[in-house]
Amino acid sequence: MNELAWHRYGAELRADAPPLVLLHAFPLDARMWASTISVMPEVPVLTIDAPGFGASPPVEGGLAEAADAVAGTLAAAGVTRAVVAGLSMGGYTLLALAERHPELLAGVGLLDTKASVDPPQGRANRLQMAEAALGEQGAQVVAPMIDTLLGQNPAEEVRAEVRELLAQAPPSAIAWAQRAMAARPDRLEALAQLDVPALVLRGAQDATASLADHQAMASALGTDVVEVDGAGHLSALESPREVAAALVDLYARATA
Ligand code: MLT
């Protein structure tokens, strides 16, 4: 198993308290959590780069294998139980973790994501983007995504940060992730099997994952949807204080 790259922030890791593990969105990397982490110094946080993104090596297979790699990476770091939160693609990976490694999870946070599968056209678009990323267009293929990732009035510095992260996305990782996301199954049932504290959060202007998607996950987990006003799909970048407050609350419930 290839170990993924992980990064540690906030309070010291303690053997008797699980860390908060944050899984990032497509096609960004773990740096997208910087502003959220900066306002929650009291929590021990680990971020992990998805396969092929940031400093992580690629992984053979799809999101199930990515979830295995997350579990293996945490085990190698001495973490056997964690509160895990994932935003969008990070949420898809968390759903695969819930299915394959439920014993690892002390709490779950699903942000701007969905448990349902893509419609056929959505899958076809993903496969087309994978091909284009591996061709002449390279990372430029994700540049137009900025309009669907952010809400209606993003701060200029957030827009600039996302533009920069999009430009740095490795084409091979873009292709891997799009193929992996196109192939993901519905994993709502895996959530219904969990009995741990949960957070389901959505930027109220998220153009990618609907309120109905979030309500389905919240209902499976026996919780309510938290909506963050004024934020789009990348809620953690647009409203880091609100998202951090919700994550701190999840962490407190999961470690009480
Ligand atoms: C993400 O933010 O990770 C992507 O929007 C996920 C997706 O394409 O479904």
PDB file of C-alpha atoms in Angstrom, residues 27-28 31 139-140 142-147 149-150 154-169 234 237:
ATOM      1  CA  PRO A  27      -9.130  19.036  -7.889  1.00  0.00           C
ATOM      2  CA  LEU A  28      -7.481  20.810  -4.967  1.00  0.00           C
ATOM      3  CA  ARG A  31      -3.866  23.250   1.389  1.00  0.00           C
ATOM      4  CA  ALA A 139      -4.647  21.270 -15.907  1.00  0.00           C
ATOM      5  CA  GLN A 140      -6.324  24.034 -17.950  1.00  0.00           C
ATOM      6  CA  VAL A 142     -10.286  22.459 -14.659  1.00  0.00           C
ATOM      7  CA  ALA A 143      -9.891  26.266 -14.860  1.00  0.00           C
ATOM      8  CA  PRO A 144     -13.583  26.916 -15.767  1.00  0.00           C
ATOM      9  CA  MET A 145     -14.660  24.989 -12.653  1.00  0.00           C
ATOM     10  CA  ILE A 146     -14.010  28.106 -10.568  1.00  0.00           C
ATOM     11  CA  ASP A 147     -17.507  29.372 -11.343  1.00  0.00           C
ATOM     12  CA  LEU A 149     -16.928  25.825  -7.031  1.00  0.00           C
ATOM     13  CA  LEU A 150     -17.563  29.247  -5.537  1.00  0.00           C
ATOM     14  CA  PRO A 154     -16.613  35.185  -3.317  1.00  0.00           C
ATOM     15  CA  ALA A 155     -13.905  37.357  -1.786  1.00  0.00           C
ATOM     16  CA  GLU A 156     -11.249  38.207  -4.379  1.00  0.00           C
ATOM     17  CA  GLU A 157      -8.487  36.545  -2.306  1.00  0.00           C
ATOM     18  CA  VAL A 158     -10.496  33.301  -2.127  1.00  0.00           C
ATOM     19  CA  ARG A 159     -11.041  33.407  -5.877  1.00  0.00           C
ATOM     20  CA  ALA A 160      -7.302  33.941  -6.405  1.00  0.00           C
ATOM     21  CA  GLU A 161      -6.430  31.078  -4.039  1.00  0.00           C
ATOM     22  CA  VAL A 162      -8.786  28.662  -5.797  1.00  0.00           C
ATOM     23  CA  ARG A 163      -7.565  29.769  -9.230  1.00  0.00           C
ATOM     24  CA  GLU A 164      -3.993  29.028  -8.129  1.00  0.00           C
ATOM     25  CA  LEU A 165      -4.883  25.612  -6.678  1.00  0.00           C
ATOM     26  CA  LEU A 166      -6.747  24.704  -9.878  1.00  0.00           C
ATOM     27  CA  ALA A 167      -3.736  25.672 -11.995  1.00  0.00           C
ATOM     28  CA  GLN A 168      -1.514  23.402  -9.885  1.00  0.00           C
ATOM     29  CA  ALA A 169      -3.719  20.286 -10.150  1.00  0.00           C
ATOM     30  CA  LEU A 234     -16.143  25.246  -1.338  1.00  0.00           C
ATOM     31  CA  LEU A 237     -12.713  28.383   1.813  1.00  0.00           C
TER      32      LEU A 237
END
